[in-house]
Amino acid sequence: MKLTAMLSRREKELIKEIWERLTPVAENIGADALLRMFASYPGTKTYFSHLDISPGSSHLFSHGKKIVLAIAEGAKDISQLTVTLAPLQTLHAYQLRIDPTNFKLLSHCMLVALACYLGEDFTPVAHAAMDKYLSAFAAVLSEKYR
Amino acid sequence: MVKWSDFERTTIQDIFSKIDKDVVGPAALSRCLIVYPWTQRYFSSFGNLYNAAAIKSNPKVAAHGKVVLAGLERALSNMDNIKETYAELSVLHSEKLHVDSDNFKLLADCLTIVVAGQLGKEFTPEIQAAFQKFLAVVVSALRKQYH
């Protein structure tokens, strides 16, 4: 998957900077994005029947943290995304088997969470770069599905 | 007929009373043209859309952003029959403007993100869900007359 054609050097820097800024609050951003997804797209809750996903639950924070940290890790070197995500690719394809249409829903809610948190700093250019990155991330994640 | 809960009605009215309407419309449209550049295909008469800076300062984009938001306010005043309210607009977008209706969702998503940026923490998950339901109804009404 050729990502370098999609993201300019400036965009990759921007993405890396934003996720570095969010790493200290990973669990808050992650939990927020998940809650937004569950509220707007109730069908997504079906994947979490084994966890307590009520607002403020420790499961929600730890799971949200995992997701954000994985996204942040990928952002450190976007050209290596397939390598970085290899274990997660296997996990999602063979164990979790989350229908990939759901990745779009979480990505959208992640963008909303970023807009709420970053306010004006979430400029249209940053938004465009982030949307492209999250799409690429989701695409790599589903590469082993079939 | 769309069913709105009391929470949804109040929430959606509330959002529109809180946002800066002269800013949000233009910001959402310019964001859409920047994040999804292919949407620029419908605005070739608008002049310079060469880069983000040009789009953000383009007066025609700003003016049109306000038109779009005014359209949303019409839906807001007619929440129980958005479909009928938008019948002419739907015909306009399909027959005259020839807009691919998939684009409506792109603009709706940008609008959500602009509102989120303005309202910050106040834009809770439940409020977001209500707002997105409103936008989904609007988008569906805009698609209704396409054939």
PDB file of N, CA, C and O in Angstrom, chain A residues 37-83:
ATOM      1  N   MET A  37     -18.812   7.110  19.364  1.00  0.00           N
ATOM      2  CA  MET A  37     -19.179   6.076  18.407  1.00  0.00           C
ATOM      3  C   MET A  37     -20.380   5.273  18.923  1.00  0.00           C
ATOM      4  O   MET A  37     -21.334   5.012  18.186  1.00  0.00           O
ATOM      5  N   PHE A  38     -20.352   4.907  20.191  1.00  0.00           N
ATOM      6  CA  PHE A  38     -21.462   4.121  20.749  1.00  0.00           C
ATOM      7  C   PHE A  38     -22.762   4.919  20.736  1.00  0.00           C
ATOM      8  O   PHE A  38     -23.837   4.361  20.506  1.00  0.00           O
ATOM      9  N   ALA A  39     -22.670   6.240  20.973  1.00  0.00           N
ATOM     10  CA  ALA A  39     -23.877   7.083  21.003  1.00  0.00           C
ATOM     11  C   ALA A  39     -24.468   7.275  19.611  1.00  0.00           C
ATOM     12  O   ALA A  39     -25.675   7.196  19.415  1.00  0.00           O
ATOM     13  N   SER A  40     -23.608   7.544  18.629  1.00  0.00           N
ATOM     14  CA  SER A  40     -24.100   7.813  17.270  1.00  0.00           C
ATOM     15  C   SER A  40     -24.360   6.561  16.459  1.00  0.00           C
ATOM     16  O   SER A  40     -25.186   6.570  15.549  1.00  0.00           O
ATOM     17  N   TYR A  41     -23.633   5.504  16.751  1.00  0.00           N
ATOM     18  CA  TYR A  41     -23.746   4.265  15.965  1.00  0.00           C
ATOM     19  C   TYR A  41     -23.896   3.069  16.910  1.00  0.00           C
ATOM     20  O   TYR A  41     -22.950   2.299  17.125  1.00  0.00           O
ATOM     21  N   PRO A  42     -25.095   2.926  17.490  1.00  0.00           N
ATOM     22  CA  PRO A  42     -25.301   1.929  18.547  1.00  0.00           C
ATOM     23  C   PRO A  42     -24.918   0.493  18.144  1.00  0.00           C
ATOM     24  O   PRO A  42     -24.557  -0.300  19.004  1.00  0.00           O
ATOM     25  N   GLY A  43     -24.953   0.190  16.847  1.00  0.00           N
ATOM     26  CA  GLY A  43     -24.577  -1.150  16.389  1.00  0.00           C
ATOM     27  C   GLY A  43     -23.151  -1.523  16.761  1.00  0.00           C
ATOM     28  O   GLY A  43     -22.821  -2.696  16.934  1.00  0.00           O
ATOM     29  N   THR A  44     -22.298  -0.511  16.925  1.00  0.00           N
ATOM     30  CA  THR A  44     -20.894  -0.788  17.241  1.00  0.00           C
ATOM     31  C   THR A  44     -20.730  -1.362  18.644  1.00  0.00           C
ATOM     32  O   THR A  44     -19.693  -1.965  18.947  1.00  0.00           O
ATOM     33  N   LYS A  45     -21.741  -1.188  19.476  1.00  0.00           N
ATOM     34  CA  LYS A  45     -21.644  -1.716  20.842  1.00  0.00           C
ATOM     35  C   LYS A  45     -21.594  -3.237  20.864  1.00  0.00           C
ATOM     36  O   LYS A  45     -21.107  -3.825  21.826  1.00  0.00           O
ATOM     37  N   THR A  46     -22.069  -3.852  19.782  1.00  0.00           N
ATOM     38  CA  THR A  46     -22.103  -5.316  19.751  1.00  0.00           C
ATOM     39  C   THR A  46     -20.724  -5.940  19.879  1.00  0.00           C
ATOM     40  O   THR A  46     -20.590  -7.080  20.292  1.00  0.00           O
ATOM     41  N   TYR A  47     -19.678  -5.191  19.525  1.00  0.00           N
ATOM     42  CA  TYR A  47     -18.321  -5.725  19.635  1.00  0.00           C
ATOM     43  C   TYR A  47     -17.770  -5.641  21.046  1.00  0.00           C
ATOM     44  O   TYR A  47     -16.664  -6.116  21.313  1.00  0.00           O
ATOM     45  N   PHE A  48     -18.507  -5.021  21.948  1.00  0.00           N
ATOM     46  CA  PHE A  48     -17.986  -4.767  23.276  1.00  0.00           C
ATOM     47  C   PHE A  48     -18.850  -5.394  24.374  1.00  0.00           C
ATOM     48  O   PHE A  48     -18.850  -4.939  25.507  1.00  0.00           O
ATOM     49  N   SER A  49     -19.554  -6.441  24.031  1.00  0.00           N
ATOM     50  CA  SER A  49     -20.451  -7.047  25.015  1.00  0.00           C
ATOM     51  C   SER A  49     -19.684  -7.639  26.195  1.00  0.00           C
ATOM     52  O   SER A  49     -20.263  -7.881  27.250  1.00  0.00           O
ATOM     53  N   HIS A  50     -18.365  -7.843  26.008  1.00  0.00           N
ATOM     54  CA  HIS A  50     -17.567  -8.446  27.080  1.00  0.00           C
ATOM     55  C   HIS A  50     -16.952  -7.401  28.005  1.00  0.00           C
ATOM     56  O   HIS A  50     -16.243  -7.740  28.954  1.00  0.00           O
ATOM     57  N   LEU A  51     -17.194  -6.106  27.705  1.00  0.00           N
ATOM     58  CA  LEU A  51     -16.592  -5.043  28.507  1.00  0.00           C
ATOM     59  C   LEU A  51     -17.668  -4.125  29.101  1.00  0.00           C
ATOM     60  O   LEU A  51     -18.788  -4.069  28.604  1.00  0.00           O
ATOM     61  N   ASP A  52     -17.284  -3.396  30.123  1.00  0.00           N
ATOM     62  CA  ASP A  52     -18.153  -2.367  30.686  1.00  0.00           C
ATOM     63  C   ASP A  52     -17.838  -1.066  29.949  1.00  0.00           C
ATOM     64  O   ASP A  52     -16.761  -0.482  30.159  1.00  0.00           O
ATOM     65  N   ILE A  53     -18.752  -0.648  29.070  1.00  0.00           N
ATOM     66  CA  ILE A  53     -18.475   0.548  28.275  1.00  0.00           C
ATOM     67  C   ILE A  53     -19.295   1.751  28.726  1.00  0.00           C
ATOM     68  O   ILE A  53     -19.552   2.673  27.966  1.00  0.00           O
ATOM     69  N   SER A  54     -19.719   1.740  29.980  1.00  0.00           N
ATOM     70  CA  SER A  54     -20.450   2.900  30.492  1.00  0.00           C
ATOM     71  C   SER A  54     -19.456   4.046  30.696  1.00  0.00           C
ATOM     72  O   SER A  54     -18.276   3.805  30.961  1.00  0.00           O
ATOM     73  N   PRO A  55     -19.962   5.304  30.581  1.00  0.00           N
ATOM     74  CA  PRO A  55     -19.063   6.460  30.726  1.00  0.00           C
ATOM     75  C   PRO A  55     -18.279   6.394  32.030  1.00  0.00           C
ATOM     76  O   PRO A  55     -18.845   6.129  33.088  1.00  0.00           O
ATOM     77  N   GLY A  56     -16.990   6.625  31.950  1.00  0.00           N
ATOM     78  CA  GLY A  56     -16.162   6.623  33.150  1.00  0.00           C
ATOM     79  C   GLY A  56     -15.631   5.259  33.571  1.00  0.00           C
ATOM     80  O   GLY A  56     -14.830   5.161  34.505  1.00  0.00           O
ATOM     81  N   SER A  57     -16.046   4.202  32.894  1.00  0.00           N
ATOM     82  CA  SER A  57     -15.587   2.865  33.314  1.00  0.00           C
ATOM     83  C   SER A  57     -14.102   2.694  33.004  1.00  0.00           C
ATOM     84  O   SER A  57     -13.588   3.257  32.034  1.00  0.00           O
ATOM     85  N   SER A  58     -13.443   1.875  33.814  1.00  0.00           N
ATOM     86  CA  SER A  58     -12.003   1.684  33.624  1.00  0.00           C
ATOM     87  C   SER A  58     -11.729   0.944  32.321  1.00  0.00           C
ATOM     88  O   SER A  58     -10.701   1.167  31.675  1.00  0.00           O
ATOM     89  N   HIS A  59     -12.684   0.071  31.910  1.00  0.00           N
ATOM     90  CA  HIS A  59     -12.522  -0.657  30.638  1.00  0.00           C
ATOM     91  C   HIS A  59     -12.457   0.321  29.481  1.00  0.00           C
ATOM     92  O   HIS A  59     -11.668   0.171  28.544  1.00  0.00           O
ATOM     93  N   LEU A  60     -13.357   1.311  29.552  1.00  0.00           N
ATOM     94  CA  LEU A  60     -13.448   2.286  28.474  1.00  0.00           C
ATOM     95  C   LEU A  60     -12.133   3.058  28.333  1.00  0.00           C
ATOM     96  O   LEU A  60     -11.608   3.249  27.239  1.00  0.00           O
ATOM     97  N   PHE A  61     -11.590   3.509  29.479  1.00  0.00           N
ATOM     98  CA  PHE A  61     -10.342   4.266  29.449  1.00  0.00           C
ATOM     99  C   PHE A  61      -9.178   3.405  28.974  1.00  0.00           C
ATOM    100  O   PHE A  61      -8.358   3.843  28.171  1.00  0.00           O
ATOM    101  N   SER A  62      -9.100   2.156  29.474  1.00  0.00           N
ATOM    102  CA  SER A  62      -7.937   1.349  29.087  1.00  0.00           C
ATOM    103  C   SER A  62      -8.035   0.950  27.618  1.00  0.00           C
ATOM    104  O   SER A  62      -7.031   0.919  26.907  1.00  0.00           O
ATOM    105  N   HIS A  63      -9.252   0.681  27.147  1.00  0.00           N
ATOM    106  CA  HIS A  63      -9.395   0.315  25.744  1.00  0.00           C
ATOM    107  C   HIS A  63      -9.160   1.503  24.823  1.00  0.00           C
ATOM    108  O   HIS A  63      -8.494   1.394  23.790  1.00  0.00           O
ATOM    109  N   GLY A  64      -9.691   2.668  25.241  1.00  0.00           N
ATOM    110  CA  GLY A  64      -9.478   3.889  24.468  1.00  0.00           C
ATOM    111  C   GLY A  64      -8.003   4.226  24.395  1.00  0.00           C
ATOM    112  O   GLY A  64      -7.481   4.626  23.347  1.00  0.00           O
ATOM    113  N   LYS A  65      -7.303   4.011  25.517  1.00  0.00           N
ATOM    114  CA  LYS A  65      -5.864   4.304  25.575  1.00  0.00           C
ATOM    115  C   LYS A  65      -5.108   3.420  24.585  1.00  0.00           C
ATOM    116  O   LYS A  65      -4.244   3.896  23.837  1.00  0.00           O
ATOM    117  N   LYS A  66      -5.458   2.129  24.564  1.00  0.00           N
ATOM    118  CA  LYS A  66      -4.800   1.184  23.648  1.00  0.00           C
ATOM    119  C   LYS A  66      -4.907   1.647  22.211  1.00  0.00           C
ATOM    120  O   LYS A  66      -3.948   1.631  21.457  1.00  0.00           O
ATOM    121  N   ILE A  67      -6.131   2.043  21.830  1.00  0.00           N
ATOM    122  CA  ILE A  67      -6.389   2.456  20.446  1.00  0.00           C
ATOM    123  C   ILE A  67      -5.583   3.705  20.099  1.00  0.00           C
ATOM    124  O   ILE A  67      -4.886   3.753  19.076  1.00  0.00           O
ATOM    125  N   VAL A  68      -5.651   4.723  20.960  1.00  0.00           N
ATOM    126  CA  VAL A  68      -4.944   5.978  20.674  1.00  0.00           C
ATOM    127  C   VAL A  68      -3.434   5.763  20.624  1.00  0.00           C
ATOM    128  O   VAL A  68      -2.749   6.292  19.743  1.00  0.00           O
ATOM    129  N   LEU A  69      -2.906   4.942  21.529  1.00  0.00           N
ATOM    130  CA  LEU A  69      -1.462   4.708  21.527  1.00  0.00           C
ATOM    131  C   LEU A  69      -1.007   3.970  20.271  1.00  0.00           C
ATOM    132  O   LEU A  69       0.070   4.230  19.745  1.00  0.00           O
ATOM    133  N   ALA A  70      -1.862   3.075  19.766  1.00  0.00           N
ATOM    134  CA  ALA A  70      -1.520   2.372  18.526  1.00  0.00           C
ATOM    135  C   ALA A  70      -1.498   3.347  17.356  1.00  0.00           C
ATOM    136  O   ALA A  70      -0.605   3.310  16.498  1.00  0.00           O
ATOM    137  N   ILE A  71      -2.481   4.259  17.327  1.00  0.00           N
ATOM    138  CA  ILE A  71      -2.538   5.261  16.260  1.00  0.00           C
ATOM    139  C   ILE A  71      -1.323   6.194  16.363  1.00  0.00           C
ATOM    140  O   ILE A  71      -0.706   6.558  15.346  1.00  0.00           O
ATOM    141  N   ALA A  72      -0.975   6.570  17.595  1.00  0.00           N
ATOM    142  CA  ALA A  72       0.170   7.455  17.808  1.00  0.00           C
ATOM    143  C   ALA A  72       1.469   6.764  17.403  1.00  0.00           C
ATOM    144  O   ALA A  72       2.357   7.381  16.808  1.00  0.00           O
ATOM    145  N   GLU A  73       1.584   5.482  17.718  1.00  0.00           N
ATOM    146  CA  GLU A  73       2.784   4.719  17.364  1.00  0.00           C
ATOM    147  C   GLU A  73       2.955   4.684  15.849  1.00  0.00           C
ATOM    148  O   GLU A  73       4.055   4.914  15.334  1.00  0.00           O
ATOM    149  N   GLY A  74       1.869   4.425  15.146  1.00  0.00           N
ATOM    150  CA  GLY A  74       1.919   4.394  13.675  1.00  0.00           C
ATOM    151  C   GLY A  74       2.343   5.730  13.098  1.00  0.00           C
ATOM    152  O   GLY A  74       3.058   5.793  12.092  1.00  0.00           O
ATOM    153  N   ALA A  75       1.932   6.824  13.776  1.00  0.00           N
ATOM    154  CA  ALA A  75       2.217   8.170  13.276  1.00  0.00           C
ATOM    155  C   ALA A  75       3.700   8.519  13.366  1.00  0.00           C
ATOM    156  O   ALA A  75       4.168   9.423  12.668  1.00  0.00           O
ATOM    157  N   LYS A  76       4.453   7.816  14.221  1.00  0.00           N
ATOM    158  CA  LYS A  76       5.872   8.136  14.389  1.00  0.00           C
ATOM    159  C   LYS A  76       6.659   7.879  13.106  1.00  0.00           C
ATOM    160  O   LYS A  76       7.633   8.551  12.816  1.00  0.00           O
ATOM    161  N   ASP A  77       6.247   6.864  12.346  1.00  0.00           N
ATOM    162  CA  ASP A  77       6.900   6.581  11.071  1.00  0.00           C
ATOM    163  C   ASP A  77       5.876   5.971  10.122  1.00  0.00           C
ATOM    164  O   ASP A  77       5.771   4.751   9.988  1.00  0.00           O
ATOM    165  N   ILE A  78       5.143   6.871   9.476  1.00  0.00           N
ATOM    166  CA  ILE A  78       4.005   6.448   8.661  1.00  0.00           C
ATOM    167  C   ILE A  78       4.420   5.549   7.501  1.00  0.00           C
ATOM    168  O   ILE A  78       3.686   4.659   7.091  1.00  0.00           O
ATOM    169  N   SER A  79       5.634   5.740   6.992  1.00  0.00           N
ATOM    170  CA  SER A  79       6.065   4.909   5.864  1.00  0.00           C
ATOM    171  C   SER A  79       6.224   3.442   6.284  1.00  0.00           C
ATOM    172  O   SER A  79       6.245   2.553   5.445  1.00  0.00           O
ATOM    173  N   GLN A  80       6.299   3.188   7.583  1.00  0.00           N
ATOM    174  CA  GLN A  80       6.465   1.817   8.081  1.00  0.00           C
ATOM    175  C   GLN A  80       5.176   1.242   8.648  1.00  0.00           C
ATOM    176  O   GLN A  80       5.199   0.287   9.430  1.00  0.00           O
ATOM    177  N   LEU A  81       4.058   1.826   8.266  1.00  0.00           N
ATOM    178  CA  LEU A  81       2.779   1.463   8.885  1.00  0.00           C
ATOM    179  C   LEU A  81       2.473  -0.037   8.800  1.00  0.00           C
ATOM    180  O   LEU A  81       2.014  -0.645   9.763  1.00  0.00           O
ATOM    181  N   THR A  82       2.743  -0.649   7.675  1.00  0.00           N
ATOM    182  CA  THR A  82       2.429  -2.084   7.518  1.00  0.00           C
ATOM    183  C   THR A  82       3.266  -2.927   8.487  1.00  0.00           C
ATOM    184  O   THR A  82       2.782  -3.916   9.038  1.00  0.00           O
ATOM    185  N   VAL A  83       4.510  -2.521   8.690  1.00  0.00           N
ATOM    186  CA  VAL A  83       5.371  -3.244   9.627  1.00  0.00           C
ATOM    187  C   VAL A  83       4.882  -3.037  11.069  1.00  0.00           C
ATOM    188  O   VAL A  83       4.685  -3.989  11.823  1.00  0.00           O
TER     189      VAL A  83
END
